[in-house]
Amino acid sequence: MHRLLVLYNEPKDPAHFKKYYVETHVPLANKIPGIKNARYSFDVKPMGPGNAPYFCIFEADFESEAAMMDAFGSKEGQAVAGDVPNYASGGVTMVHFPMK
Protein backbone atom coordinates (compact mmCIF):
# COMPACT_ATOMS: atom_id res chain seq x y z
CA MET A 1 0.00 0.00 0.00
CA HIS A 2 1.06 3.57 -0.67
CA ARG A 3 -0.29 6.66 1.13
CA LEU A 4 -0.78 10.24 0.02
CA LEU A 5 -0.86 12.75 2.89
CA VAL A 6 -2.09 16.30 2.23
CA LEU A 7 -1.53 18.94 4.93
CA TYR A 8 -3.41 22.22 4.59
CA ASN A 9 -2.29 25.39 6.33
CA GLU A 10 -4.81 27.83 7.83
CA PRO A 11 -6.67 29.46 4.90
CA LYS A 12 -7.55 33.14 4.64
CA ASP A 13 -11.27 32.21 4.74
CA PRO A 14 -11.83 29.05 6.84
CA ALA A 15 -15.61 29.00 6.22
CA HIS A 16 -15.10 29.09 2.43
CA PHE A 17 -12.43 26.37 2.67
CA LYS A 18 -14.68 24.00 4.63
CA LYS A 19 -17.75 24.54 2.46
CA TYR A 20 -15.87 24.25 -0.83
CA TYR A 21 -13.77 21.32 0.34
CA VAL A 22 -16.74 19.25 1.51
CA GLU A 23 -19.18 20.17 -1.27
CA THR A 24 -16.83 20.36 -4.28
CA HIS A 25 -13.30 19.09 -3.73
CA VAL A 26 -13.97 15.86 -1.81
CA PRO A 27 -16.53 14.68 -4.40
CA LEU A 28 -13.91 15.36 -7.11
CA ALA A 29 -11.26 13.47 -5.14
CA ASN A 30 -13.59 10.51 -4.70
CA LYS A 31 -13.60 10.10 -8.51
CA ILE A 32 -9.82 9.54 -8.70
CA PRO A 33 -9.28 6.01 -10.01
CA GLY A 34 -7.49 3.53 -7.80
CA ILE A 35 -8.14 5.07 -4.38
CA LYS A 36 -8.54 2.22 -1.90
CA ASN A 37 -9.33 4.39 1.12
CA ALA A 38 -9.67 8.14 1.70
CA ARG A 39 -10.41 10.30 4.71
CA TYR A 40 -10.04 13.88 5.92
CA SER A 41 -10.40 15.88 9.10
CA PHE A 42 -10.72 19.51 10.16
CA ASP A 43 -10.28 18.49 13.82
CA VAL A 44 -6.47 18.55 13.81
CA LYS A 45 -4.94 18.82 17.29
CA PRO A 46 -1.35 18.95 18.52
CA MET A 47 -0.05 16.28 20.89
CA GLY A 48 1.31 18.94 23.24
CA PRO A 49 0.61 22.55 24.09
CA GLY A 50 0.04 25.17 21.41
CA ASN A 51 -1.91 25.27 18.20
CA ALA A 52 -1.98 22.60 15.52
CA PRO A 53 0.23 23.51 12.57
CA TYR A 54 -2.44 22.42 10.07
CA PHE A 55 -6.06 23.36 9.42
CA CYS A 56 -7.04 20.16 7.59
CA ILE A 57 -5.49 16.82 6.68
CA PHE A 58 -6.35 14.35 3.93
CA GLU A 59 -5.11 10.78 3.47
CA ALA A 60 -5.61 8.49 0.50
CA ASP A 61 -4.32 4.96 0.08
CA PHE A 62 -3.38 3.33 -3.21
CA GLU A 63 -2.22 -0.17 -4.11
CA SER A 64 1.26 1.11 -5.00
CA GLU A 65 3.23 4.25 -5.82
CA ALA A 66 2.76 3.48 -9.52
CA ALA A 67 -1.02 3.25 -9.03
CA MET A 68 -1.01 6.63 -7.24
CA MET A 69 1.05 8.27 -10.00
CA ASP A 70 -1.26 6.81 -12.65
CA ALA A 71 -4.29 8.08 -10.72
CA PHE A 72 -2.96 11.62 -10.59
CA GLY A 73 -2.07 11.47 -14.27
CA SER A 74 -5.69 10.68 -15.12
CA LYS A 75 -8.17 13.41 -16.11
CA GLU A 76 -9.83 13.02 -12.69
CA GLY A 77 -6.51 13.36 -10.89
CA GLN A 78 -5.58 16.43 -12.91
CA ALA A 79 -8.98 17.98 -12.15
CA VAL A 80 -8.41 17.47 -8.42
CA ALA A 81 -4.92 18.98 -8.55
CA GLY A 82 -6.20 21.94 -10.57
CA ASP A 83 -8.98 22.55 -8.05
CA VAL A 84 -6.70 23.11 -5.02
CA PRO A 85 -6.14 26.87 -5.62
CA ASN A 86 -9.93 27.38 -5.44
CA TYR A 87 -9.95 26.90 -1.66
CA ALA A 88 -6.42 26.35 -0.22
CA SER A 89 -5.39 30.00 0.15
CA GLY A 90 -3.06 29.21 3.07
CA GLY A 91 -0.92 26.76 1.15
CA VAL A 92 -0.65 23.00 1.08
CA THR A 93 2.00 20.32 1.53
CA MET A 94 1.63 16.95 -0.18
CA VAL A 95 3.82 13.94 0.62
CA HIS A 96 3.54 10.24 -0.20
CA PHE A 97 5.15 7.13 1.20
CA PRO A 98 4.93 3.33 1.23
CA MET A 99 3.01 1.78 4.10
CA LYS A 100 4.99 -0.74 6.12
PDB file of N, CA and C in Angstrom:
ATOM      1  N   MET A   1       0.843  -1.185   0.000  1.00  0.00           N
ATOM      2  CA  MET A   1       0.000   0.000   0.000  1.00  0.00           C
ATOM      3  C   MET A   1       0.883   1.241   0.000  1.00  0.00           C
ATOM      4  N   HIS A   2       0.342   2.305  -0.572  1.00  0.00           N
ATOM      5  CA  HIS A   2       1.062   3.574  -0.670  1.00  0.00           C
ATOM      6  C   HIS A   2       0.104   4.684  -0.250  1.00  0.00           C
ATOM      7  N   ARG A   3       0.571   5.610   0.569  1.00  0.00           N
ATOM      8  CA  ARG A   3      -0.294   6.656   1.126  1.00  0.00           C
ATOM      9  C   ARG A   3       0.104   8.035   0.632  1.00  0.00           C
ATOM     10  N   LEU A   4      -0.911   8.824   0.295  1.00  0.00           N
ATOM     11  CA  LEU A   4      -0.777  10.241   0.017  1.00  0.00           C
ATOM     12  C   LEU A   4      -1.270  10.979   1.254  1.00  0.00           C
ATOM     13  N   LEU A   5      -0.491  11.926   1.736  1.00  0.00           N
ATOM     14  CA  LEU A   5      -0.865  12.746   2.887  1.00  0.00           C
ATOM     15  C   LEU A   5      -0.843  14.205   2.441  1.00  0.00           C
ATOM     16  N   VAL A   6      -1.966  14.891   2.617  1.00  0.00           N
ATOM     17  CA  VAL A   6      -2.088  16.301   2.233  1.00  0.00           C
ATOM     18  C   VAL A   6      -2.328  17.107   3.506  1.00  0.00           C
ATOM     19  N   LEU A   7      -1.480  18.105   3.731  1.00  0.00           N
ATOM     20  CA  LEU A   7      -1.533  18.938   4.931  1.00  0.00           C
ATOM     21  C   LEU A   7      -1.836  20.372   4.522  1.00  0.00           C
ATOM     22  N   TYR A   8      -2.977  20.875   4.961  1.00  0.00           N
ATOM     23  CA  TYR A   8      -3.410  22.220   4.588  1.00  0.00           C
ATOM     24  C   TYR A   8      -3.137  23.204   5.717  1.00  0.00           C
ATOM     25  N   ASN A   9      -2.501  24.312   5.375  1.00  0.00           N
ATOM     26  CA  ASN A   9      -2.295  25.394   6.333  1.00  0.00           C
ATOM     27  C   ASN A   9      -3.593  26.167   6.514  1.00  0.00           C
ATOM     28  N   GLU A  10      -3.633  26.994   7.542  1.00  0.00           N
ATOM     29  CA  GLU A  10      -4.805  27.831   7.828  1.00  0.00           C
ATOM     30  C   GLU A  10      -5.103  28.711   6.607  1.00  0.00           C
ATOM     31  N   PRO A  11      -6.319  28.629   6.064  1.00  0.00           N
ATOM     32  CA  PRO A  11      -6.665  29.457   4.903  1.00  0.00           C
ATOM     33  C   PRO A  11      -7.067  30.869   5.333  1.00  0.00           C
ATOM     34  N   LYS A  12      -7.118  31.755   4.362  1.00  0.00           N
ATOM     35  CA  LYS A  12      -7.555  33.136   4.635  1.00  0.00           C
ATOM     36  C   LYS A  12      -9.025  33.170   5.028  1.00  0.00           C
ATOM     37  N   ASP A  13      -9.826  32.273   4.462  1.00  0.00           N
ATOM     38  CA  ASP A  13     -11.267  32.211   4.736  1.00  0.00           C
ATOM     39  C   ASP A  13     -11.647  30.775   5.115  1.00  0.00           C
ATOM     40  N   PRO A  14     -11.548  30.429   6.412  1.00  0.00           N
ATOM     41  CA  PRO A  14     -11.835  29.050   6.840  1.00  0.00           C
ATOM     42  C   PRO A  14     -13.243  28.559   6.472  1.00  0.00           C
ATOM     43  N   ALA A  15     -14.239  29.432   6.541  1.00  0.00           N
ATOM     44  CA  ALA A  15     -15.606  29.002   6.216  1.00  0.00           C
ATOM     45  C   ALA A  15     -15.705  28.621   4.739  1.00  0.00           C
ATOM     46  N   HIS A  16     -15.096  29.418   3.860  1.00  0.00           N
ATOM     47  CA  HIS A  16     -15.098  29.090   2.425  1.00  0.00           C
ATOM     48  C   HIS A  16     -14.369  27.773   2.201  1.00  0.00           C
ATOM     49  N   PHE A  17     -13.206  27.603   2.825  1.00  0.00           N
ATOM     50  CA  PHE A  17     -12.431  26.365   2.665  1.00  0.00           C
ATOM     51  C   PHE A  17     -13.306  25.167   3.011  1.00  0.00           C
ATOM     52  N   LYS A  18     -13.896  25.163   4.192  1.00  0.00           N
ATOM     53  CA  LYS A  18     -14.685  24.003   4.633  1.00  0.00           C
ATOM     54  C   LYS A  18     -15.844  23.709   3.686  1.00  0.00           C
ATOM     55  N   LYS A  19     -16.594  24.739   3.337  1.00  0.00           N
ATOM     56  CA  LYS A  19     -17.753  24.538   2.463  1.00  0.00           C
ATOM     57  C   LYS A  19     -17.313  24.016   1.093  1.00  0.00           C
ATOM     58  N   TYR A  20     -16.336  24.659   0.487  1.00  0.00           N
ATOM     59  CA  TYR A  20     -15.870  24.255  -0.827  1.00  0.00           C
ATOM     60  C   TYR A  20     -15.252  22.864  -0.797  1.00  0.00           C
ATOM     61  N   TYR A  21     -14.459  22.606   0.224  1.00  0.00           N
ATOM     62  CA  TYR A  21     -13.772  21.323   0.343  1.00  0.00           C
ATOM     63  C   TYR A  21     -14.766  20.175   0.419  1.00  0.00           C
ATOM     64  N   VAL A  22     -15.757  20.320   1.299  1.00  0.00           N
ATOM     65  CA  VAL A  22     -16.742  19.254   1.511  1.00  0.00           C
ATOM     66  C   VAL A  22     -17.687  19.110   0.318  1.00  0.00           C
ATOM     67  N   GLU A  23     -18.158  20.225  -0.230  1.00  0.00           N
ATOM     68  CA  GLU A  23     -19.177  20.170  -1.270  1.00  0.00           C
ATOM     69  C   GLU A  23     -18.617  19.969  -2.680  1.00  0.00           C
ATOM     70  N   THR A  24     -17.382  20.402  -2.924  1.00  0.00           N
ATOM     71  CA  THR A  24     -16.834  20.357  -4.281  1.00  0.00           C
ATOM     72  C   THR A  24     -15.580  19.495  -4.396  1.00  0.00           C
ATOM     73  N   HIS A  25     -14.584  19.766  -3.550  1.00  0.00           N
ATOM     74  CA  HIS A  25     -13.296  19.088  -3.730  1.00  0.00           C
ATOM     75  C   HIS A  25     -13.338  17.606  -3.351  1.00  0.00           C
ATOM     76  N   VAL A  26     -13.918  17.274  -2.222  1.00  0.00           N
ATOM     77  CA  VAL A  26     -13.968  15.864  -1.813  1.00  0.00           C
ATOM     78  C   VAL A  26     -14.731  15.015  -2.836  1.00  0.00           C
ATOM     79  N   PRO A  27     -15.889  15.476  -3.356  1.00  0.00           N
ATOM     80  CA  PRO A  27     -16.533  14.684  -4.400  1.00  0.00           C
ATOM     81  C   PRO A  27     -15.649  14.489  -5.645  1.00  0.00           C
ATOM     82  N   LEU A  28     -14.857  15.515  -6.002  1.00  0.00           N
ATOM     83  CA  LEU A  28     -13.909  15.355  -7.112  1.00  0.00           C
ATOM     84  C   LEU A  28     -12.859  14.307  -6.767  1.00  0.00           C
ATOM     85  N   ALA A  29     -12.310  14.405  -5.566  1.00  0.00           N
ATOM     86  CA  ALA A  29     -11.258  13.467  -5.140  1.00  0.00           C
ATOM     87  C   ALA A  29     -11.767  12.027  -5.107  1.00  0.00           C
ATOM     88  N   ASN A  30     -13.018  11.858  -4.754  1.00  0.00           N
ATOM     89  CA  ASN A  30     -13.586  10.508  -4.699  1.00  0.00           C
ATOM     90  C   ASN A  30     -13.700   9.857  -6.071  1.00  0.00           C
ATOM     91  N   LYS A  31     -13.542  10.629  -7.143  1.00  0.00           N
ATOM     92  CA  LYS A  31     -13.601  10.095  -8.508  1.00  0.00           C
ATOM     93  C   LYS A  31     -12.236   9.659  -9.024  1.00  0.00           C
ATOM     94  N   ILE A  32     -11.161   9.930  -8.262  1.00  0.00           N
ATOM     95  CA  ILE A  32      -9.824   9.545  -8.698  1.00  0.00           C
ATOM     96  C   ILE A  32      -9.759   8.016  -8.766  1.00  0.00           C
ATOM     97  N   PRO A  33      -9.337   7.472  -9.890  1.00  0.00           N
ATOM     98  CA  PRO A  33      -9.280   6.010 -10.007  1.00  0.00           C
ATOM     99  C   PRO A  33      -8.187   5.411  -9.115  1.00  0.00           C
ATOM    100  N   GLY A  34      -8.496   4.267  -8.562  1.00  0.00           N
ATOM    101  CA  GLY A  34      -7.490   3.530  -7.799  1.00  0.00           C
ATOM    102  C   GLY A  34      -7.395   3.848  -6.319  1.00  0.00           C
ATOM    103  N   ILE A  35      -8.182   4.790  -5.823  1.00  0.00           N
ATOM    104  CA  ILE A  35      -8.139   5.074  -4.381  1.00  0.00           C
ATOM    105  C   ILE A  35      -8.775   3.906  -3.642  1.00  0.00           C
ATOM    106  N   LYS A  36      -8.039   3.334  -2.702  1.00  0.00           N
ATOM    107  CA  LYS A  36      -8.543   2.219  -1.902  1.00  0.00           C
ATOM    108  C   LYS A  36      -9.287   2.720  -0.669  1.00  0.00           C
ATOM    109  N   ASN A  37      -8.814   3.837  -0.133  1.00  0.00           N
ATOM    110  CA  ASN A  37      -9.325   4.390   1.117  1.00  0.00           C
ATOM    111  C   ASN A  37      -9.028   5.872   1.115  1.00  0.00           C
ATOM    112  N   ALA A  38      -9.932   6.706   1.590  1.00  0.00           N
ATOM    113  CA  ALA A  38      -9.665   8.139   1.697  1.00  0.00           C
ATOM    114  C   ALA A  38     -10.408   8.698   2.902  1.00  0.00           C
ATOM    115  N   ARG A  39      -9.788   9.674   3.545  1.00  0.00           N
ATOM    116  CA  ARG A  39     -10.406  10.299   4.713  1.00  0.00           C
ATOM    117  C   ARG A  39      -9.798  11.678   4.908  1.00  0.00           C
ATOM    118  N   TYR A  40     -10.535  12.540   5.606  1.00  0.00           N
ATOM    119  CA  TYR A  40     -10.040  13.880   5.915  1.00  0.00           C
ATOM    120  C   TYR A  40     -10.559  14.300   7.276  1.00  0.00           C
ATOM    121  N   SER A  41      -9.942  15.345   7.820  1.00  0.00           N
ATOM    122  CA  SER A  41     -10.397  15.880   9.103  1.00  0.00           C
ATOM    123  C   SER A  41     -10.045  17.352   9.217  1.00  0.00           C
ATOM    124  N   PHE A  42     -10.973  18.115   9.791  1.00  0.00           N
ATOM    125  CA  PHE A  42     -10.720  19.508  10.159  1.00  0.00           C
ATOM    126  C   PHE A  42     -10.378  19.602  11.646  1.00  0.00           C
ATOM    127  N   ASP A  43     -10.472  18.508  12.367  1.00  0.00           N
ATOM    128  CA  ASP A  43     -10.277  18.494  13.816  1.00  0.00           C
ATOM    129  C   ASP A  43      -8.842  18.087  14.154  1.00  0.00           C
ATOM    130  N   VAL A  44      -7.886  18.852  13.636  1.00  0.00           N
ATOM    131  CA  VAL A  44      -6.466  18.552  13.806  1.00  0.00           C
ATOM    132  C   VAL A  44      -5.979  19.181  15.113  1.00  0.00           C
ATOM    133  N   LYS A  45      -5.385  18.350  15.981  1.00  0.00           N
ATOM    134  CA  LYS A  45      -4.937  18.824  17.290  1.00  0.00           C
ATOM    135  C   LYS A  45      -3.476  18.441  17.521  1.00  0.00           C
ATOM    136  N   PRO A  46      -2.735  19.298  18.202  1.00  0.00           N
ATOM    137  CA  PRO A  46      -1.345  18.954  18.517  1.00  0.00           C
ATOM    138  C   PRO A  46      -1.300  17.956  19.670  1.00  0.00           C
ATOM    139  N   MET A  47      -0.222  17.226  19.779  1.00  0.00           N
ATOM    140  CA  MET A  47      -0.045  16.282  20.886  1.00  0.00           C
ATOM    141  C   MET A  47       0.305  17.011  22.180  1.00  0.00           C
ATOM    142  N   GLY A  48       0.907  18.174  22.068  1.00  0.00           N
ATOM    143  CA  GLY A  48       1.305  18.937  23.242  1.00  0.00           C
ATOM    144  C   GLY A  48       0.642  20.301  23.247  1.00  0.00           C
ATOM    145  N   PRO A  49       1.196  21.206  24.016  1.00  0.00           N
ATOM    146  CA  PRO A  49       0.607  22.552  24.089  1.00  0.00           C
ATOM    147  C   PRO A  49       0.778  23.315  22.777  1.00  0.00           C
ATOM    148  N   GLY A  50      -0.044  24.330  22.601  1.00  0.00           N
ATOM    149  CA  GLY A  50       0.040  25.172  21.410  1.00  0.00           C
ATOM    150  C   GLY A  50      -1.028  24.820  20.399  1.00  0.00           C
ATOM    151  N   ASN A  51      -0.940  25.471  19.268  1.00  0.00           N
ATOM    152  CA  ASN A  51      -1.911  25.269  18.199  1.00  0.00           C
ATOM    153  C   ASN A  51      -1.408  24.233  17.207  1.00  0.00           C
ATOM    154  N   ALA A  52      -2.339  23.560  16.569  1.00  0.00           N
ATOM    155  CA  ALA A  52      -1.982  22.603  15.522  1.00  0.00           C
ATOM    156  C   ALA A  52      -1.389  23.360  14.339  1.00  0.00           C
ATOM    157  N   PRO A  53      -0.374  22.821  13.711  1.00  0.00           N
ATOM    158  CA  PRO A  53       0.229  23.510  12.569  1.00  0.00           C
ATOM    159  C   PRO A  53      -0.596  23.419  11.291  1.00  0.00           C
ATOM    160  N   TYR A  54      -1.644  22.595  11.280  1.00  0.00           N
ATOM    161  CA  TYR A  54      -2.435  22.416  10.069  1.00  0.00           C
ATOM    162  C   TYR A  54      -3.920  22.607  10.347  1.00  0.00           C
ATOM    163  N   PHE A  55      -4.630  23.107   9.347  1.00  0.00           N
ATOM    164  CA  PHE A  55      -6.057  23.358   9.416  1.00  0.00           C
ATOM    165  C   PHE A  55      -6.857  22.101   9.068  1.00  0.00           C
ATOM    166  N   CYS A  56      -6.339  21.346   8.099  1.00  0.00           N
ATOM    167  CA  CYS A  56      -7.038  20.156   7.592  1.00  0.00           C
ATOM    168  C   CYS A  56      -6.003  19.151   7.119  1.00  0.00           C
ATOM    169  N   ILE A  57      -6.338  17.874   7.240  1.00  0.00           N
ATOM    170  CA  ILE A  57      -5.490  16.816   6.683  1.00  0.00           C
ATOM    171  C   ILE A  57      -6.349  15.895   5.816  1.00  0.00           C
ATOM    172  N   PHE A  58      -5.703  15.316   4.819  1.00  0.00           N
ATOM    173  CA  PHE A  58      -6.354  14.347   3.934  1.00  0.00           C
ATOM    174  C   PHE A  58      -5.392  13.201   3.721  1.00  0.00           C
ATOM    175  N   GLU A  59      -5.907  11.984   3.744  1.00  0.00           N
ATOM    176  CA  GLU A  59      -5.114  10.785   3.467  1.00  0.00           C
ATOM    177  C   GLU A  59      -5.830   9.962   2.405  1.00  0.00           C
ATOM    178  N   ALA A  60      -5.059   9.413   1.488  1.00  0.00           N
ATOM    179  CA  ALA A  60      -5.614   8.486   0.499  1.00  0.00           C
ATOM    180  C   ALA A  60      -4.632   7.346   0.308  1.00  0.00           C
ATOM    181  N   ASP A  61      -5.141   6.142   0.261  1.00  0.00           N
ATOM    182  CA  ASP A  61      -4.321   4.955   0.079  1.00  0.00           C
ATOM    183  C   ASP A  61      -4.518   4.381  -1.316  1.00  0.00           C
ATOM    184  N   PHE A  62      -3.398   3.936  -1.896  1.00  0.00           N
ATOM    185  CA  PHE A  62      -3.377   3.326  -3.215  1.00  0.00           C
ATOM    186  C   PHE A  62      -2.655   1.992  -3.121  1.00  0.00           C
ATOM    187  N   GLU A  63      -2.859   1.141  -4.098  1.00  0.00           N
ATOM    188  CA  GLU A  63      -2.225  -0.174  -4.111  1.00  0.00           C
ATOM    189  C   GLU A  63      -0.699  -0.066  -4.143  1.00  0.00           C
ATOM    190  N   SER A  64      -0.186   0.943  -4.851  1.00  0.00           N
ATOM    191  CA  SER A  64       1.261   1.112  -5.004  1.00  0.00           C
ATOM    192  C   SER A  64       1.550   2.556  -5.391  1.00  0.00           C
ATOM    193  N   GLU A  65       2.838   2.918  -5.374  1.00  0.00           N
ATOM    194  CA  GLU A  65       3.228   4.250  -5.824  1.00  0.00           C
ATOM    195  C   GLU A  65       2.868   4.435  -7.300  1.00  0.00           C
ATOM    196  N   ALA A  66       3.092   3.403  -8.098  1.00  0.00           N
ATOM    197  CA  ALA A  66       2.759   3.483  -9.523  1.00  0.00           C
ATOM    198  C   ALA A  66       1.265   3.728  -9.720  1.00  0.00           C
ATOM    199  N   ALA A  67       0.425   3.063  -8.930  1.00  0.00           N
ATOM    200  CA  ALA A  67      -1.022   3.255  -9.028  1.00  0.00           C
ATOM    201  C   ALA A  67      -1.397   4.687  -8.661  1.00  0.00           C
ATOM    202  N   MET A  68      -0.737   5.244  -7.647  1.00  0.00           N
ATOM    203  CA  MET A  68      -1.005   6.627  -7.245  1.00  0.00           C
ATOM    204  C   MET A  68      -0.602   7.592  -8.361  1.00  0.00           C
ATOM    205  N   MET A  69       0.578   7.388  -8.936  1.00  0.00           N
ATOM    206  CA  MET A  69       1.048   8.271  -9.999  1.00  0.00           C
ATOM    207  C   MET A  69       0.134   8.172 -11.223  1.00  0.00           C
ATOM    208  N   ASP A  70      -0.312   6.973 -11.554  1.00  0.00           N
ATOM    209  CA  ASP A  70      -1.260   6.807 -12.655  1.00  0.00           C
ATOM    210  C   ASP A  70      -2.565   7.536 -12.364  1.00  0.00           C
ATOM    211  N   ALA A  71      -3.031   7.431 -11.122  1.00  0.00           N
ATOM    212  CA  ALA A  71      -4.285   8.077 -10.725  1.00  0.00           C
ATOM    213  C   ALA A  71      -4.197   9.587 -10.890  1.00  0.00           C
ATOM    214  N   PHE A  72      -3.084  10.172 -10.492  1.00  0.00           N
ATOM    215  CA  PHE A  72      -2.958  11.621 -10.595  1.00  0.00           C
ATOM    216  C   PHE A  72      -2.620  12.076 -12.008  1.00  0.00           C
ATOM    217  N   GLY A  73      -2.254  11.162 -12.861  1.00  0.00           N
ATOM    218  CA  GLY A  73      -2.068  11.469 -14.271  1.00  0.00           C
ATOM    219  C   GLY A  73      -3.362  11.387 -15.065  1.00  0.00           C
ATOM    220  N   SER A  74      -4.389  10.815 -14.455  1.00  0.00           N
ATOM    221  CA  SER A  74      -5.690  10.682 -15.118  1.00  0.00           C
ATOM    222  C   SER A  74      -6.380  12.046 -15.195  1.00  0.00           C
ATOM    223  N   LYS A  75      -7.434  12.141 -16.009  1.00  0.00           N
ATOM    224  CA  LYS A  75      -8.168  13.411 -16.106  1.00  0.00           C
ATOM    225  C   LYS A  75      -8.808  13.765 -14.767  1.00  0.00           C
ATOM    226  N   GLU A  76      -9.250  12.757 -14.005  1.00  0.00           N
ATOM    227  CA  GLU A  76      -9.834  13.021 -12.686  1.00  0.00           C
ATOM    228  C   GLU A  76      -8.767  13.540 -11.716  1.00  0.00           C
ATOM    229  N   GLY A  77      -7.601  12.923 -11.749  1.00  0.00           N
ATOM    230  CA  GLY A  77      -6.505  13.359 -10.888  1.00  0.00           C
ATOM    231  C   GLY A  77      -6.041  14.767 -11.213  1.00  0.00           C
ATOM    232  N   GLN A  78      -5.976  15.084 -12.493  1.00  0.00           N
ATOM    233  CA  GLN A  78      -5.582  16.426 -12.908  1.00  0.00           C
ATOM    234  C   GLN A  78      -6.635  17.454 -12.509  1.00  0.00           C
ATOM    235  N   ALA A  79      -7.906  17.075 -12.573  1.00  0.00           N
ATOM    236  CA  ALA A  79      -8.984  17.983 -12.153  1.00  0.00           C
ATOM    237  C   ALA A  79      -8.872  18.290 -10.664  1.00  0.00           C
ATOM    238  N   VAL A  80      -8.557  17.278  -9.866  1.00  0.00           N
ATOM    239  CA  VAL A  80      -8.407  17.472  -8.423  1.00  0.00           C
ATOM    240  C   VAL A  80      -7.226  18.396  -8.134  1.00  0.00           C
ATOM    241  N   ALA A  81      -6.096  18.137  -8.763  1.00  0.00           N
ATOM    242  CA  ALA A  81      -4.919  18.976  -8.550  1.00  0.00           C
ATOM    243  C   ALA A  81      -5.191  20.416  -8.985  1.00  0.00           C
ATOM    244  N   GLY A  82      -5.881  20.600 -10.084  1.00  0.00           N
ATOM    245  CA  GLY A  82      -6.196  21.938 -10.566  1.00  0.00           C
ATOM    246  C   GLY A  82      -7.198  22.676  -9.716  1.00  0.00           C
ATOM    247  N   ASP A  83      -7.943  21.944  -8.900  1.00  0.00           N
ATOM    248  CA  ASP A  83      -8.977  22.547  -8.050  1.00  0.00           C
ATOM    249  C   ASP A  83      -8.415  23.135  -6.755  1.00  0.00           C
ATOM    250  N   VAL A  84      -7.258  22.699  -6.322  1.00  0.00           N
ATOM    251  CA  VAL A  84      -6.702  23.106  -5.022  1.00  0.00           C
ATOM    252  C   VAL A  84      -6.632  24.623  -4.836  1.00  0.00           C
ATOM    253  N   PRO A  85      -6.191  25.405  -5.818  1.00  0.00           N
ATOM    254  CA  PRO A  85      -6.140  26.865  -5.616  1.00  0.00           C
ATOM    255  C   PRO A  85      -7.503  27.519  -5.366  1.00  0.00           C
ATOM    256  N   ASN A  86      -8.594  26.812  -5.644  1.00  0.00           N
ATOM    257  CA  ASN A  86      -9.925  27.381  -5.440  1.00  0.00           C
ATOM    258  C   ASN A  86     -10.325  27.489  -3.974  1.00  0.00           C
ATOM    259  N   TYR A  87      -9.577  26.848  -3.079  1.00  0.00           N
ATOM    260  CA  TYR A  87      -9.948  26.896  -1.663  1.00  0.00           C
ATOM    261  C   TYR A  87      -8.742  26.957  -0.724  1.00  0.00           C
ATOM    262  N   ALA A  88      -7.578  26.471  -1.127  1.00  0.00           N
ATOM    263  CA  ALA A  88      -6.423  26.345  -0.221  1.00  0.00           C
ATOM    264  C   ALA A  88      -5.547  27.599  -0.256  1.00  0.00           C
ATOM    265  N   SER A  89      -6.107  28.716   0.203  1.00  0.00           N
ATOM    266  CA  SER A  89      -5.391  29.999   0.152  1.00  0.00           C
ATOM    267  C   SER A  89      -4.220  30.082   1.124  1.00  0.00           C
ATOM    268  N   GLY A  90      -4.153  29.190   2.093  1.00  0.00           N
ATOM    269  CA  GLY A  90      -3.064  29.213   3.074  1.00  0.00           C
ATOM    270  C   GLY A  90      -1.871  28.363   2.677  1.00  0.00           C
ATOM    271  N   GLY A  91      -1.998  27.636   1.594  1.00  0.00           N
ATOM    272  CA  GLY A  91      -0.918  26.762   1.149  1.00  0.00           C
ATOM    273  C   GLY A  91      -1.169  25.321   1.542  1.00  0.00           C
ATOM    274  N   VAL A  92      -0.446  24.429   0.889  1.00  0.00           N
ATOM    275  CA  VAL A  92      -0.649  23.003   1.081  1.00  0.00           C
ATOM    276  C   VAL A  92       0.679  22.267   0.903  1.00  0.00           C
ATOM    277  N   THR A  93       0.853  21.208   1.664  1.00  0.00           N
ATOM    278  CA  THR A  93       2.005  20.317   1.528  1.00  0.00           C
ATOM    279  C   THR A  93       1.482  18.929   1.224  1.00  0.00           C
ATOM    280  N   MET A  94       2.036  18.300   0.180  1.00  0.00           N
ATOM    281  CA  MET A  94       1.632  16.948  -0.175  1.00  0.00           C
ATOM    282  C   MET A  94       2.863  16.057  -0.148  1.00  0.00           C
ATOM    283  N   VAL A  95       2.745  14.932   0.553  1.00  0.00           N
ATOM    284  CA  VAL A  95       3.816  13.939   0.619  1.00  0.00           C
ATOM    285  C   VAL A  95       3.199  12.562   0.374  1.00  0.00           C
ATOM    286  N   HIS A  96       4.020  11.617  -0.039  1.00  0.00           N
ATOM    287  CA  HIS A  96       3.538  10.238  -0.202  1.00  0.00           C
ATOM    288  C   HIS A  96       4.636   9.281   0.239  1.00  0.00           C
ATOM    289  N   PHE A  97       4.197   8.090   0.637  1.00  0.00           N
ATOM    290  CA  PHE A  97       5.151   7.126   1.198  1.00  0.00           C
ATOM    291  C   PHE A  97       4.548   5.731   1.186  1.00  0.00           C
ATOM    292  N   PRO A  98       5.428   4.704   1.158  1.00  0.00           N
ATOM    293  CA  PRO A  98       4.931   3.334   1.233  1.00  0.00           C
ATOM    294  C   PRO A  98       4.509   3.012   2.663  1.00  0.00           C
ATOM    295  N   MET A  99       3.476   2.213   2.783  1.00  0.00           N
ATOM    296  CA  MET A  99       3.006   1.775   4.100  1.00  0.00           C
ATOM    297  C   MET A  99       3.746   0.491   4.463  1.00  0.00           C
ATOM    298  N   LYS A 100       4.264   0.437   5.641  1.00  0.00           N
ATOM    299  CA  LYS A 100       4.992  -0.745   6.119  1.00  0.00           C
ATOM    300  C   LYS A 100       4.143  -1.521   7.092  1.00  0.00           C
TER     301      LYS A 100
END
